[in-house]
mmCIF file of C-alpha atoms in Angstrom:
data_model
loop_
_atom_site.group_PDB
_atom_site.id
_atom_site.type_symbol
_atom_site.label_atom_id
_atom_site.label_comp_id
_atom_site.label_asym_id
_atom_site.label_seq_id
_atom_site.Cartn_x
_atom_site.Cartn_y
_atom_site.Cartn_z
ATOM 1 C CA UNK A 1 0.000 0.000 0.000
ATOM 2 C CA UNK A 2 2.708 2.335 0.883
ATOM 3 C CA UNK A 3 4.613 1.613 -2.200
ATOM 4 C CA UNK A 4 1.602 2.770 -4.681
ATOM 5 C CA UNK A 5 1.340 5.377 -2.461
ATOM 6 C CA UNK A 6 4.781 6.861 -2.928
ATOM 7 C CA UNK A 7 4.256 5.719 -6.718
ATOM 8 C CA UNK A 8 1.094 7.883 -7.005
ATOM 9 C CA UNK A 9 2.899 10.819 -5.419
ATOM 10 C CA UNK A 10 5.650 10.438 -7.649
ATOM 11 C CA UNK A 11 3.717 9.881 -10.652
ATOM 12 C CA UNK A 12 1.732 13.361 -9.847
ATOM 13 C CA UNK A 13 5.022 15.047 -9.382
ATOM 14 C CA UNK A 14 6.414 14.298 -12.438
ATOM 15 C CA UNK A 15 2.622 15.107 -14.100
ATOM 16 C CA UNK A 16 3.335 18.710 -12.871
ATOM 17 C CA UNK A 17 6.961 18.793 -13.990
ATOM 18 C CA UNK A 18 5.782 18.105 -17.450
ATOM 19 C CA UNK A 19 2.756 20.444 -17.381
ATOM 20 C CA UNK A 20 4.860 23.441 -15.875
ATOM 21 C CA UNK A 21 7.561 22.749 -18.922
ATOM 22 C CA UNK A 22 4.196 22.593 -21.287
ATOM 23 C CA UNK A 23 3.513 19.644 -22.302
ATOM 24 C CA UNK A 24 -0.120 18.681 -22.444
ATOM 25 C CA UNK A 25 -2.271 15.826 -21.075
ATOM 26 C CA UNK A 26 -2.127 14.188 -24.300
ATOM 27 C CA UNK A 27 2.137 13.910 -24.103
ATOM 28 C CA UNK A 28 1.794 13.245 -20.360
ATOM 29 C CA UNK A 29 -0.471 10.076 -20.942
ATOM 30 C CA UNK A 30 1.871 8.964 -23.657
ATOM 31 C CA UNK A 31 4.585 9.044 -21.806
ATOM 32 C CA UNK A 32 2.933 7.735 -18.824
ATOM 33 C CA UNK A 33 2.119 4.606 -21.189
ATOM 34 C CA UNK A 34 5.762 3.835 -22.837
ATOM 35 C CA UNK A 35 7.191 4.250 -19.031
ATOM 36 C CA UNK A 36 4.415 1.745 -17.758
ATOM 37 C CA UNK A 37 5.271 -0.832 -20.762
ATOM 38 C CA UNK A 38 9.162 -0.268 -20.158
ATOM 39 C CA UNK A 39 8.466 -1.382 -16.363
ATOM 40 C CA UNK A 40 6.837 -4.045 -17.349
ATOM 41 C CA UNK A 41 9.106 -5.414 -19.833
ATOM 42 C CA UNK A 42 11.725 -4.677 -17.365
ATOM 43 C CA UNK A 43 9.792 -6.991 -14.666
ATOM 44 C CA UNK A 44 9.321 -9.500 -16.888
ATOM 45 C CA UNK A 45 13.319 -10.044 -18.066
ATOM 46 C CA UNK A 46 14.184 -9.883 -13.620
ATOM 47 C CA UNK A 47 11.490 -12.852 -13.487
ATOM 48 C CA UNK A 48 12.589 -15.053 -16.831
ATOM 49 C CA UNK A 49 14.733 -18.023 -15.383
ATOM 50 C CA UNK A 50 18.178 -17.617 -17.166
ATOM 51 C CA UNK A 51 18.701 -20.081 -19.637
ATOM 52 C CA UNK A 52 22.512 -20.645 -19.282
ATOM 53 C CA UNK A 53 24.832 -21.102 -22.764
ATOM 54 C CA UNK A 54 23.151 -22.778 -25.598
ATOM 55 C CA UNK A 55 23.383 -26.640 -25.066
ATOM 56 C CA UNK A 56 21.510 -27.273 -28.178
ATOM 57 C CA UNK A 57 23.645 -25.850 -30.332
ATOM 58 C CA UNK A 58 27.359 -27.758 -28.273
ATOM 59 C CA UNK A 59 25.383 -31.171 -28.312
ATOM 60 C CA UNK A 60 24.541 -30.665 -32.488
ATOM 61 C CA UNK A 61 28.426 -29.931 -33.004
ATOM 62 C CA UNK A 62 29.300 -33.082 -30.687
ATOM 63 C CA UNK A 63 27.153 -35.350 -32.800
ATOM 64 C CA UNK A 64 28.999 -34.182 -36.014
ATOM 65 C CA UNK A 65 31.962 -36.110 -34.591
ATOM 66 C CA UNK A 66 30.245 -39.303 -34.785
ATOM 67 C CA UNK A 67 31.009 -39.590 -38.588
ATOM 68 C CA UNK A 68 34.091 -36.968 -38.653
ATOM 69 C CA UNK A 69 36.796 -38.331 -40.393
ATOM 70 C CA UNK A 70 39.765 -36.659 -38.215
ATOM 71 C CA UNK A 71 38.120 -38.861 -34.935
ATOM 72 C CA UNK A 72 39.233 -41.641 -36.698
ATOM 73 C CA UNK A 73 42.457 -40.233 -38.044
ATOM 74 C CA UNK A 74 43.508 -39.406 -34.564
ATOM 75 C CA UNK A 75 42.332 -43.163 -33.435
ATOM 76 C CA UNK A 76 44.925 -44.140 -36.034
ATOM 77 C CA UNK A 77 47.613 -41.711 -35.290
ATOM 78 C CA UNK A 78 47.420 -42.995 -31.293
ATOM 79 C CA UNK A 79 47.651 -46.384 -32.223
ATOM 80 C CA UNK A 80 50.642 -46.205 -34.229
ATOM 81 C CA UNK A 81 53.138 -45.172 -31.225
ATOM 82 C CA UNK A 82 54.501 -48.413 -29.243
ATOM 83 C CA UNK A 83 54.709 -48.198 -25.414
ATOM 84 C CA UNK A 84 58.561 -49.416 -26.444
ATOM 85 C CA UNK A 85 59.465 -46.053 -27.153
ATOM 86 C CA UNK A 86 61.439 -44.247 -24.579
ATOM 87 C CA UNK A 87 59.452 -41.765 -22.112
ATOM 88 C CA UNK A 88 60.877 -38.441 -24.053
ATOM 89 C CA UNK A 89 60.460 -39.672 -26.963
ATOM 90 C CA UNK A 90 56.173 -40.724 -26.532
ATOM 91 C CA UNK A 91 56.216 -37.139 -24.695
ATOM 92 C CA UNK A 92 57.315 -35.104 -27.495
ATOM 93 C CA UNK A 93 55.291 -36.967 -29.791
ATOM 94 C CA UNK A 94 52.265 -36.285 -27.519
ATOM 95 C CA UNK A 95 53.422 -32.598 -27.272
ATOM 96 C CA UNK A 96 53.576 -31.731 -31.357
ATOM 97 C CA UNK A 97 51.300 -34.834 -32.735
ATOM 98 C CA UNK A 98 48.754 -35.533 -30.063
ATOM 99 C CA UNK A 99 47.679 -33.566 -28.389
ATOM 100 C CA UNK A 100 47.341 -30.999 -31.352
ATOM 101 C CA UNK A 101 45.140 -33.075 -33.151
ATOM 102 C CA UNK A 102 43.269 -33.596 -29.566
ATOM 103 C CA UNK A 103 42.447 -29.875 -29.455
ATOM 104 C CA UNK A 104 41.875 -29.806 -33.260
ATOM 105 C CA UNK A 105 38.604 -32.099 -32.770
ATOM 106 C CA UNK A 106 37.671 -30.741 -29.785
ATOM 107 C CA UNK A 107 37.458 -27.031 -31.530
ATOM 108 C CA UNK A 108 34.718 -28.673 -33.369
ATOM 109 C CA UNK A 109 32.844 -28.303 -30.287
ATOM 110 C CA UNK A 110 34.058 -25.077 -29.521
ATOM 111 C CA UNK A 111 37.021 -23.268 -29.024
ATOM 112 C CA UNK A 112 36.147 -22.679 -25.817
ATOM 113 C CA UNK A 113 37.001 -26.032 -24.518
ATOM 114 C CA UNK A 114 40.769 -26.065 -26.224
ATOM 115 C CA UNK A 115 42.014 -26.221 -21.795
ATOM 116 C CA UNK A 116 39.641 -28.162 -20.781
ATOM 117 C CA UNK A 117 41.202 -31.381 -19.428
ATOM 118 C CA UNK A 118 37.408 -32.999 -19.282
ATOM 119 C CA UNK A 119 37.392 -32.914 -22.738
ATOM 120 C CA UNK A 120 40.860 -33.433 -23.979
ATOM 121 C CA UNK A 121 41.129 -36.370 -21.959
ATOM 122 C CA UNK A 122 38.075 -37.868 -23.018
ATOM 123 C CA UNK A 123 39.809 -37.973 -27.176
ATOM 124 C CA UNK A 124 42.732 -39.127 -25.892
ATOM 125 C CA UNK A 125 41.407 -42.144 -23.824
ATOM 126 C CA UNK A 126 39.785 -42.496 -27.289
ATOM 127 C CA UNK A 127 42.478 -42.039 -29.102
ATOM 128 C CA UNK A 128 44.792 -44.518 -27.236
ATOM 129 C CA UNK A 129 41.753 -47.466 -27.746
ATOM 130 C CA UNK A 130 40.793 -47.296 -23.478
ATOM 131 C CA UNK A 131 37.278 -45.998 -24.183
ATOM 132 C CA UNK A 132 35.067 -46.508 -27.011
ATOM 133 C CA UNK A 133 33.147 -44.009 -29.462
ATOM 134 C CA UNK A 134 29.504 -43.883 -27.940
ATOM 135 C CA UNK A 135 31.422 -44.049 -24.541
ATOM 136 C CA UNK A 136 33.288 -40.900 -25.449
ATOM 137 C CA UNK A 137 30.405 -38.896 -26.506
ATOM 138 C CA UNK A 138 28.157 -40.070 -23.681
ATOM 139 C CA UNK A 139 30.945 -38.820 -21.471
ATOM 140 C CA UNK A 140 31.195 -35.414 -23.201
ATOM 141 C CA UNK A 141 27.145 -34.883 -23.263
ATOM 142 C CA UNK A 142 26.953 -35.824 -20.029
ATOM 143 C CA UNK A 143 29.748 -33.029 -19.095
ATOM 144 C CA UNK A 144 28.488 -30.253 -21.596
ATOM 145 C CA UNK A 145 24.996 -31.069 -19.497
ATOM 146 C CA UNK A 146 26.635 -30.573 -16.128
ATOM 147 C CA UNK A 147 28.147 -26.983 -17.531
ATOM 148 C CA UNK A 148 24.714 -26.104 -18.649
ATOM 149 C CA UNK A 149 23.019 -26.714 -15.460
ATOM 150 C CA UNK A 150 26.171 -24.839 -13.768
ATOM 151 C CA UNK A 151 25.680 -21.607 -16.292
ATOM 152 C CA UNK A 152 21.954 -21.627 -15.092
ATOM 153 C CA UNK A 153 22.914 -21.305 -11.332
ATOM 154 C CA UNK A 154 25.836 -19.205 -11.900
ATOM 155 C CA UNK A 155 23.333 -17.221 -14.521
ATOM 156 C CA UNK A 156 26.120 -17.200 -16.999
ATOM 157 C CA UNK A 157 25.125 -17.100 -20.963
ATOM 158 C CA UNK A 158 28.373 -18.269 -22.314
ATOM 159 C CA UNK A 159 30.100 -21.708 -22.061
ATOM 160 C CA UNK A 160 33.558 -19.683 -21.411
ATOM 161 C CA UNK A 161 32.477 -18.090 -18.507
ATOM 162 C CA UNK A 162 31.369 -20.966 -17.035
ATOM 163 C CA UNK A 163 35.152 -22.665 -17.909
ATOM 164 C CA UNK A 164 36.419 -20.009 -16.645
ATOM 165 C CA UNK A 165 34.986 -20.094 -13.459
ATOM 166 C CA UNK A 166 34.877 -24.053 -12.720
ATOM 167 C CA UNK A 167 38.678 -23.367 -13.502
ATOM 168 C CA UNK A 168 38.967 -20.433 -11.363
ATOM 169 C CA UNK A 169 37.199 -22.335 -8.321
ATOM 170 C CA UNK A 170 39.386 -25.844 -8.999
ATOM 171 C CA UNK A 171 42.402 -23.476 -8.849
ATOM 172 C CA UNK A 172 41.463 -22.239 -5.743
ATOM 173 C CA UNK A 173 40.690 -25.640 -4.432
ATOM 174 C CA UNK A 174 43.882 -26.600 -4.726
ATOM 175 C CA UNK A 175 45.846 -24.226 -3.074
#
């Protein structure tokens, strides 16, 4: 009650503001009707539940991998180094073949995800025949759905903020 009160007073202020500086009833109701639709648009986008990033658009992008041809390239590429090579050697061969190829696939996704360990990991245990295809991209849906429900509490439209913050919070963790 108070607050229409003070509303009402407020409202008859500005009525005699605008009639003082001449405008007449006619531009005082118009403007009393764009301010009342701009409140109520404004109400209505504080009460809208945030959406987060748009999953639909990741999980279409992680589908196309099913049939991409560099998922199986990179299959081919991991299989083709022996556990007899020494430790530097399988490093630096992770380092400049690898995991470049790794983030290559996984920028199919999105960019975004190029540090993310829970996805690079994911292609390599691919890669390196521990995991399977369909167990790979259950994996990654199931993560991309995790982030999605996380960017709706964190009310966060973008899949980078959300990285960025999960990464931000596990650094902090572990100090």
């Amino acid at each position: 009650m108070l607050d229409t009160m003070i509303q009402e007073s407020f409202r008859l202020a500005v009525k005699d503001i605008l009639l003082e500086n001449g405008f007449d009833e006619l531009d005082i109701e118009e403007i009393e009707k764009r301010t009342d639709r701009m409140y109520e648009e404004e109400t209505e986008e504080l009460s809208e539940e945030h959406k987060g990033f748009d999953l639909d658009s990741y999980l279409e992008r992680l589908d196309l991998l099913k049939d991409d041809i560099r998922l199986k390239a990179f299959r081919k590429l991991c299989s083709s180094y022996h556990v007899s090579m020494g430790r530097v050697e399988i490093q630096k061969q992770f380092e400049t073949n690898i995991l470049p190829r790794a983030k290559e696939i996984i920028s199919i996704i999105s960019p975004d995800l190029l540090e993310s360990d829970l996805f690079i990991n994911r292609i390599i245990e691919y890669g390196v025949q521990t995991i399977e295809l369909e167990t790979m991209l259950e994996g990654m849906k199931e993560t991309l759905t995790i982030l999605h429900e996380l960017s709706i509490v964190l009310e966060v439209s973008t899949l980078e903020d959300v990285l960025t913050i999960q990464k931000e919070y596990h650094n902090a963790r572990s100090k």
